[in-house]
Amino acid sequence: MNYNLNFNNIGESYLFAEVANRVAAYSKAHPDKKVLKLGIGDVTLPLAPAVISALHSAVDDMSKSETFKGYGPYEGYGFLRESIQNYYKENGVRVALSEIFVSDGAKSDLGNILDIFSKENVVLVPDPVYPVYVDTNVMAGRKVIYADATEQNGFLPMPDYKINCDVIYICSPNNPTGAAYTRSQLKEWVDYANKKGAVILFDAAYECFITDNSLARSIFEIEGAKTCAIEFCSFSKIAGFTGTRCGYTVIPHALEKDGMNANKLWLRRQSTKFNGVPYIVQKGAAAVFTKEGMSQIKANLDYYRQNAKLIADCMDELGIWYTGGKNSPYIWLKCPYGLKSWEFFDKLLNEVQVVGTPGAGFGNNGEGYFRLTAFGSKEVTAQAVESIKKLLQR
Ligand code: PLP
């Protein structure tokens, strides 16, 4: 017996553990100080009332033999897939029902999708990046190359035709940088992928934060995307499902190569390894797209947007360079005084008890940058912003 030796090639899952360790040590030494946490990417507002009531009624369905549900369809119930299809349609994008697969969250599908791709594929990942893309590929023994996201390109790397790759990850609006691609920038990526015969794995987990009309909410708004892209989406950020777990993946029928069809491969993969998302959860997710659900959810998103604006306005006032804050719940700022990410982390924690996430944890190009999130409460965000202002204006 041998274990998968590729696990030796992934780093320790160190970033959030180290953040938690340093915060715990500080709190132990200073029990009287309140720590203001703007580090995590988890939501804080509860589920919307429309979702809660749909969950309750789905629980009741499970109590009666006429409405009880056992195993569901691998690709998700029709009622939810139709709601997702409509959501796309409202945004001007047409997807077939059979192109939509309901999942237990974007993270699982982003990792699991690799089952349908060859181990020989070369994978292009932006740096800095959501660590899941790199680690899942390294675990499988794939070669990962990086597209540099830097201050010069606004943390939005563009295709380089000199580079050959097979699988391309794009996350827009991005975690951690908050930067989002315009439609014309995405068109360049789509053209590049089609030219190279590569596939784009488009992570749209934060699409709901987009308010600017020039930015794409879905890769399928871009002409040519259906022959080169798969989209991953989630109820986590739009509707606070981080603990409830539901997402969806769209795989166009047109995505094929050498007589193999990605949509069919994925259905085959899912029917082999996955038995679907709980009926109760899918009912809750479908409520997100009702008129009532959407208006409640919009209010929640506005709450986070106001937090993001508070933080972004503070950076503007202090003259600190940043990306995100608009069309994104993340603010990615350049550490002042030339500090490194962890040095700035310690300064904020020790001097004003504010916790963020050091950019270095997201890749080499994240060194010298820092992520703050808008997912905290309004009160904590306002206090943290005041404290940061006082500290950095000194
Ligand atoms: N994709 C990105 C870029 C994320 O930041 C996250 C979570 O923070 C996810 C996917 C995970 O989404 P889910 O909760 O649906 O698994």
Coordinates of C-alpha atoms and ligand atoms in Angstrom, one line a residue:
M1 CA 0.0 0.0 0.0
N2 CA 1.2 3.5 -0.8
Y3 CA -0.5 6.8 0.0
N4 CA -0.9 9.4 -2.8
L5 CA 2.6 10.9 -2.8
N6 CA 1.3 14.1 -4.4
F7 CA 0.1 15.1 -0.9
N8 CA 3.7 15.7 -0.1
N9 CA 3.7 18.5 -2.6
I10 CA 0.8 20.5 -1.2
G11 CA 1.7 23.0 1.6
E12 CA 0.2 22.7 5.0
S13 CA -3.2 24.3 5.2
Y14 CA -1.6 27.0 7.1
L15 CA -3.2 30.4 6.4
F16 CA -6.5 30.4 8.4
A17 CA -5.0 28.1 11.1
E18 CA -2.1 30.6 11.6
V19 CA -4.5 33.5 11.7
A20 CA -6.6 31.7 14.3
N21 CA -3.5 30.9 16.3
R22 CA -2.2 34.5 16.4
V23 CA -5.7 35.8 17.3
A24 CA -6.1 33.2 20.1
A25 CA -2.6 34.0 21.5
Y26 CA -3.4 37.8 21.5
S27 CA -6.8 37.3 23.1
K28 CA -5.3 35.1 25.8
A29 CA -2.7 37.7 26.6
H30 CA -5.3 40.6 26.4
P31 CA -8.6 39.2 27.7
D32 CA -10.0 42.7 28.1
K33 CA -9.7 43.6 24.4
K34 CA -12.4 43.0 21.9
V35 CA -11.0 41.6 18.6
L36 CA -12.7 42.9 15.4
K37 CA -12.7 40.2 12.8
L38 CA -12.8 41.1 9.1
G39 CA -10.7 38.1 8.1
I40 CA -13.0 35.3 7.2
G41 CA -14.9 34.9 4.0
D42 CA -18.0 33.4 5.8
V43 CA -21.3 35.3 5.9
T44 CA -22.9 36.4 9.1
L45 CA -26.5 37.3 8.3
P46 CA -29.0 34.4 8.8
L47 CA -31.0 32.8 6.0
A48 CA -33.8 34.8 4.5
P49 CA -37.3 34.2 5.9
A50 CA -38.5 32.9 2.5
V51 CA -35.8 30.3 2.6
I52 CA -36.5 29.3 6.2
S53 CA -40.2 28.8 5.5
A54 CA -39.4 26.7 2.4
L55 CA -37.0 24.6 4.5
H56 CA -39.8 24.1 7.1
S57 CA -42.3 23.0 4.6
A58 CA -39.8 20.6 2.9
V59 CA -39.2 19.0 6.3
D60 CA -43.0 18.5 6.6
D61 CA -43.0 16.9 3.1
M62 CA -40.6 14.4 4.4
S63 CA -43.0 13.4 7.2
K64 CA -45.8 12.2 4.9
S65 CA -45.7 9.2 2.6
E66 CA -47.4 11.1 -0.2
T67 CA -44.7 13.8 -0.3
F68 CA -41.7 11.9 1.1
K69 CA -38.6 11.9 -1.1
G70 CA -35.8 9.3 -1.2
Y71 CA -32.9 9.5 -3.6
G72 CA -33.3 12.4 -5.9
P73 CA -32.0 13.0 -9.5
Y74 CA -28.2 13.1 -9.6
E75 CA -28.3 16.4 -11.4
G76 CA -30.8 18.1 -9.0
Y77 CA -34.6 18.4 -8.9
G78 CA -36.3 20.0 -11.9
F79 CA -37.9 22.7 -9.8
L80 CA -34.5 24.1 -8.7
R81 CA -32.9 23.7 -12.1
E82 CA -35.8 25.6 -13.7
S83 CA -35.3 28.4 -11.2
I84 CA -31.6 28.5 -12.0
Q85 CA -32.4 28.5 -15.7
N86 CA -34.7 31.5 -15.2
Y87 CA -32.1 33.4 -13.1
Y88 CA -29.7 33.0 -16.1
K89 CA -32.4 34.1 -18.5
E90 CA -33.1 37.3 -16.5
N91 CA -29.4 38.0 -17.1
G92 CA -29.8 37.4 -20.8
V93 CA -28.1 34.0 -20.8
R94 CA -29.8 30.9 -22.2
V95 CA -28.8 27.5 -20.7
A96 CA -30.5 24.2 -21.3
L97 CA -31.9 22.4 -18.2
S98 CA -29.7 19.5 -19.0
E99 CA -26.7 21.8 -18.8
I100 CA -27.4 22.6 -15.1
F101 CA -26.1 20.3 -12.3
V102 CA -27.1 21.1 -8.7
S103 CA -24.3 20.5 -6.2
D104 CA -23.6 20.7 -2.5
G105 CA -21.5 23.8 -3.2
A106 CA -19.0 25.3 -5.6
K107 CA -15.9 24.0 -3.7
S108 CA -16.9 20.3 -4.1
D109 CA -17.5 20.7 -7.8
L110 CA -14.4 22.8 -8.4
G111 CA -12.4 19.9 -7.0
N112 CA -14.5 17.0 -8.4
I113 CA -14.6 18.3 -12.0
L114 CA -10.9 17.3 -12.3
D115 CA -12.1 13.7 -12.5
I116 CA -13.1 14.3 -16.1
F117 CA -9.8 15.8 -17.2
S118 CA -6.5 14.0 -18.1
K119 CA -3.7 14.0 -15.5
E120 CA -1.4 15.2 -18.2
N121 CA -3.2 18.5 -18.6
V122 CA -1.3 21.7 -17.8
V123 CA -3.3 24.0 -15.5
L124 CA -3.1 27.8 -15.5
V125 CA -4.0 29.5 -12.3
P126 CA -3.8 33.1 -11.3
D127 CA -1.5 34.1 -8.5
P128 CA -2.8 35.1 -5.9
V129 CA -5.8 32.8 -5.9
Y130 CA -8.4 30.8 -3.9
P131 CA -6.1 28.0 -2.7
V132 CA -8.6 25.2 -3.8
Y133 CA -7.6 25.4 -7.5
V134 CA -4.0 24.8 -6.9
D135 CA -4.2 22.2 -4.1
T136 CA -6.8 20.0 -5.9
N137 CA -4.6 19.8 -9.0
V138 CA -1.4 19.2 -7.1
M139 CA -3.2 16.4 -5.2
A140 CA -3.9 14.8 -8.5
G141 CA -0.3 15.2 -9.7
R142 CA -1.0 17.9 -12.4
K143 CA 1.4 20.5 -13.4
V144 CA 0.3 24.0 -12.3
I145 CA 1.6 27.2 -13.9
Y146 CA 0.7 30.7 -12.9
A147 CA -0.6 33.9 -14.5
D148 CA 0.7 36.8 -12.6
A149 CA -1.9 39.1 -11.0
T150 CA -0.2 42.3 -9.9
E151 CA -0.8 45.9 -9.2
Q152 CA 0.2 46.7 -12.8
N153 CA -2.6 44.7 -14.3
G154 CA -5.1 45.6 -11.6
F155 CA -4.8 41.9 -10.3
L156 CA -6.6 40.9 -13.6
P157 CA -4.0 38.9 -15.6
M158 CA -4.7 38.6 -19.4
P159 CA -3.9 35.7 -21.7
D160 CA -0.4 35.3 -23.1
Y161 CA -0.4 33.4 -26.4
K162 CA 3.2 32.3 -25.8
I163 CA 1.9 30.1 -22.9
N164 CA 0.2 26.8 -23.7
C165 CA -2.2 25.3 -21.2
D166 CA -5.2 23.0 -21.1
V167 CA -7.2 24.1 -18.1
I168 CA -7.6 27.8 -17.1
Y169 CA -9.1 29.0 -13.8
I170 CA -10.8 32.3 -13.7
C171 CA -12.6 33.7 -10.6
S172 CA -14.5 36.9 -11.1
P173 CA -15.2 38.8 -9.0
N174 CA -12.1 37.4 -7.5
N175 CA -11.3 35.9 -4.1
P176 CA -9.0 37.3 -2.6
T177 CA -8.5 40.4 -4.8
G178 CA -12.1 41.6 -5.3
A179 CA -11.1 42.5 -8.9
A180 CA -13.6 41.6 -11.6
Y181 CA -13.2 41.2 -15.4
T182 CA -15.1 43.3 -17.9
R183 CA -16.9 41.6 -20.7
S184 CA -14.3 42.6 -23.2
Q185 CA -11.5 41.2 -21.0
L186 CA -13.3 37.9 -20.7
K187 CA -13.8 37.8 -24.4
E188 CA -10.0 37.8 -24.7
W189 CA -9.8 34.8 -22.4
V190 CA -12.6 33.0 -24.3
D191 CA -10.8 33.6 -27.6
Y192 CA -7.6 32.4 -26.2
A193 CA -9.1 29.2 -24.7
N194 CA -10.9 28.4 -28.0
K195 CA -7.7 29.0 -29.9
K196 CA -5.7 26.7 -27.6
G197 CA -8.4 24.1 -27.3
A198 CA -8.3 24.7 -23.5
V199 CA -11.2 24.8 -21.0
I200 CA -12.0 27.7 -18.7
L201 CA -13.2 26.8 -15.2
F202 CA -15.1 29.9 -14.4
D203 CA -15.8 30.5 -10.7
A204 CA -18.8 32.8 -10.4
A205 CA -19.3 32.3 -6.6
Y206 CA -19.4 36.1 -6.2
E207 CA -21.5 37.1 -9.2
C208 CA -24.3 38.4 -7.0
F209 CA -22.1 41.3 -5.9
I210 CA -21.8 42.8 -9.4
T211 CA -23.7 46.0 -9.9
D212 CA -21.6 47.6 -12.7
N213 CA -23.2 46.8 -16.0
S214 CA -19.9 46.5 -17.9
L215 CA -18.9 43.5 -15.8
A216 CA -20.0 39.9 -16.7
R217 CA -21.9 37.9 -14.1
S218 CA -21.6 34.8 -16.1
I219 CA -18.9 33.6 -18.6
F220 CA -21.8 32.6 -20.8
E221 CA -22.6 36.2 -21.5
I222 CA -19.5 36.0 -23.7
E223 CA -19.8 34.9 -27.3
G224 CA -17.8 31.7 -27.8
A225 CA -17.9 30.6 -24.2
K226 CA -20.1 27.6 -24.7
T227 CA -17.3 25.8 -26.6
C228 CA -14.7 26.4 -23.9
A229 CA -16.1 27.1 -20.4
I230 CA -17.7 25.5 -17.4
E231 CA -19.3 27.7 -14.8
F232 CA -19.4 27.1 -11.0
C233 CA -21.8 29.0 -8.9
S234 CA -23.0 28.9 -5.3
F235 CA -25.8 29.8 -3.0
S236 CA -23.2 30.5 -0.2
K237 CA -22.7 34.2 -0.8
I238 CA -25.9 35.2 -2.5
A239 CA -28.1 33.6 0.1
G240 CA -25.9 32.7 3.1
F241 CA -25.8 29.0 2.4
T242 CA -22.3 28.5 3.6
G243 CA -23.6 26.1 6.3
T244 CA -26.6 24.9 4.4
R245 CA -24.6 23.8 1.3
C246 CA -25.9 24.2 -2.2
G247 CA -24.5 25.3 -5.5
Y248 CA -24.7 24.6 -9.3
T249 CA -22.4 23.9 -12.2
V250 CA -23.2 24.6 -15.8
I251 CA -21.6 22.5 -18.5
P252 CA -22.6 23.3 -22.0
H253 CA -23.5 20.5 -24.4
A254 CA -21.1 22.1 -27.0
L255 CA -18.1 21.4 -24.8
E256 CA -16.5 18.4 -26.4
K257 CA -13.2 17.1 -27.8
D258 CA -12.1 13.9 -29.5
G259 CA -15.7 12.6 -29.5
M260 CA -15.9 13.0 -25.7
N261 CA -18.6 15.3 -24.3
A262 CA -17.9 17.2 -21.0
N263 CA -21.6 17.3 -20.0
K264 CA -22.0 13.5 -20.4
L265 CA -18.7 12.8 -18.6
W266 CA -19.8 14.9 -15.7
L267 CA -23.2 13.2 -15.5
R268 CA -21.4 9.8 -15.6
R269 CA -19.1 11.0 -12.8
Q270 CA -21.8 12.4 -10.6
S271 CA -24.0 9.3 -11.0
T272 CA -21.1 7.2 -9.9
K273 CA -19.8 9.2 -7.0
F274 CA -22.6 11.5 -5.9
N275 CA -26.2 10.9 -4.7
G276 CA -27.5 14.4 -4.9
V277 CA -28.2 17.4 -2.7
P278 CA -30.9 16.9 0.0
Y279 CA -34.4 17.6 -1.1
I280 CA -34.9 19.9 1.8
V281 CA -31.9 22.0 0.9
Q282 CA -32.9 22.2 -2.8
K283 CA -36.4 23.5 -1.7
G284 CA -34.7 26.2 0.4
A285 CA -32.4 27.1 -2.5
A286 CA -35.4 27.4 -4.9
A287 CA -37.0 29.9 -2.5
V288 CA -34.0 32.2 -3.2
F289 CA -35.3 32.8 -6.7
T290 CA -38.9 33.6 -5.7
K291 CA -40.0 37.3 -5.7
E292 CA -40.1 37.4 -2.0
G293 CA -36.8 35.5 -1.6
M294 CA -35.0 37.7 -4.0
S295 CA -36.1 40.9 -2.4
Q296 CA -35.0 39.7 1.1
I297 CA -31.7 38.5 -0.4
K298 CA -31.1 41.8 -2.1
A299 CA -31.5 43.5 1.3
N300 CA -28.8 41.2 2.7
L301 CA -26.5 41.8 -0.2
D302 CA -26.9 45.6 0.2
Y303 CA -26.0 45.2 3.9
Y304 CA -22.7 43.6 2.9
R305 CA -22.2 46.1 0.1
Q306 CA -22.5 49.0 2.6
N307 CA -19.8 47.3 4.7
A308 CA -17.6 47.0 1.6
K309 CA -18.2 50.7 0.9
L310 CA -17.3 51.7 4.4
I311 CA -13.9 49.9 4.1
A312 CA -13.3 51.2 0.5
D313 CA -14.1 54.8 1.6
C314 CA -11.6 54.4 4.4
M315 CA -8.9 53.3 2.0
D316 CA -9.7 56.2 -0.3
E317 CA -9.4 58.6 2.7
L318 CA -6.1 57.1 3.7
G319 CA -4.8 57.1 0.1
I320 CA -4.2 53.4 0.2
W321 CA -4.2 51.5 -3.1
Y322 CA -6.7 48.7 -3.3
T323 CA -8.8 46.6 -5.6
G324 CA -12.4 45.3 -4.9
G325 CA -14.8 46.9 -2.6
K326 CA -17.1 47.6 -5.5
N327 CA -18.8 44.6 -7.2
S328 CA -17.1 42.4 -4.5
P329 CA -17.3 41.7 -0.8
Y330 CA -13.4 41.8 -0.6
I331 CA -11.1 44.7 -0.3
W332 CA -7.5 43.9 -1.3
L333 CA -5.2 46.6 -0.1
K334 CA -1.6 47.4 -0.4
C335 CA 0.0 47.2 3.0
P336 CA 1.1 50.7 4.0
Y337 CA 4.8 51.6 4.9
G338 CA 6.0 48.8 2.6
L339 CA 5.1 46.3 5.3
K340 CA 4.8 42.6 4.5
S341 CA 1.5 40.9 4.8
W342 CA 2.1 39.2 8.1
E343 CA 3.8 42.3 9.5
F344 CA 0.7 44.3 8.7
F345 CA -1.5 41.6 10.2
D346 CA 0.5 41.8 13.5
K347 CA 0.4 45.6 13.5
L348 CA -3.4 45.7 13.0
L349 CA -4.0 42.9 15.6
N350 CA -1.6 44.3 18.2
E351 CA -2.4 48.0 17.9
V352 CA -6.1 48.2 17.0
Q353 CA -7.3 44.6 17.4
V354 CA -8.5 44.3 13.8
V355 CA -8.1 40.9 12.0
G356 CA -7.7 40.6 8.3
T357 CA -6.1 38.0 6.0
P358 CA -2.5 38.3 4.9
G359 CA -2.2 38.3 1.1
A360 CA 0.9 36.1 1.2
G361 CA -1.3 33.2 2.1
F362 CA -3.0 33.3 -1.3
G363 CA 0.2 33.1 -3.4
N364 CA 3.6 34.7 -4.0
N365 CA 2.1 37.8 -5.6
G366 CA -0.1 38.3 -2.5
E367 CA 3.0 39.3 -0.5
G368 CA 2.7 43.0 0.6
Y369 CA -1.1 42.9 0.3
F370 CA -4.0 42.3 2.7
R371 CA -7.6 41.2 2.4
L372 CA -10.5 42.6 4.4
T373 CA -14.0 41.3 4.0
A374 CA -17.4 42.9 4.1
F375 CA -19.1 39.9 5.6
G376 CA -18.8 41.1 9.2
S377 CA -21.6 42.9 11.1
K378 CA -22.2 46.6 10.4
E379 CA -21.1 47.5 13.9
V380 CA -17.9 45.5 13.8
T381 CA -17.0 46.8 10.3
A382 CA -17.6 50.4 11.4
Q383 CA -15.5 50.0 14.5
A384 CA -12.7 48.3 12.6
V385 CA -12.7 51.1 10.0
E386 CA -12.5 53.8 12.6
S387 CA -9.7 52.0 14.4
I388 CA -7.7 51.5 11.1
K389 CA -8.2 55.2 10.3
K390 CA -6.9 56.3 13.7
L391 CA -3.9 54.0 13.4
L392 CA -2.8 54.9 9.9
Q393 CA -3.5 58.6 10.2
R394 CA -1.2 58.9 13.1
Ligands
PLP1 N1 -15.2 29.8 -4.9 C1 -14.6 30.8 -4.2 C2 -13.8 31.8 -5.0 C3 -14.8 31.0 -2.9 O1 -14.2 32.1 -2.3 C4 -15.6 30.1 -2.1 C5 -15.8 30.2 -0.7 O2 -15.3 31.1 0.0 C6 -16.1 29.0 -2.8 C7 -15.9 28.9 -4.2 C8 -16.9 28.0 -2.1 O3 -18.2 28.1 -2.3 P1 -19.2 27.0 -1.6 O4 -19.5 27.5 -0.2 O5 -20.4 27.0 -2.5 O6 -18.5 25.6 -1.6

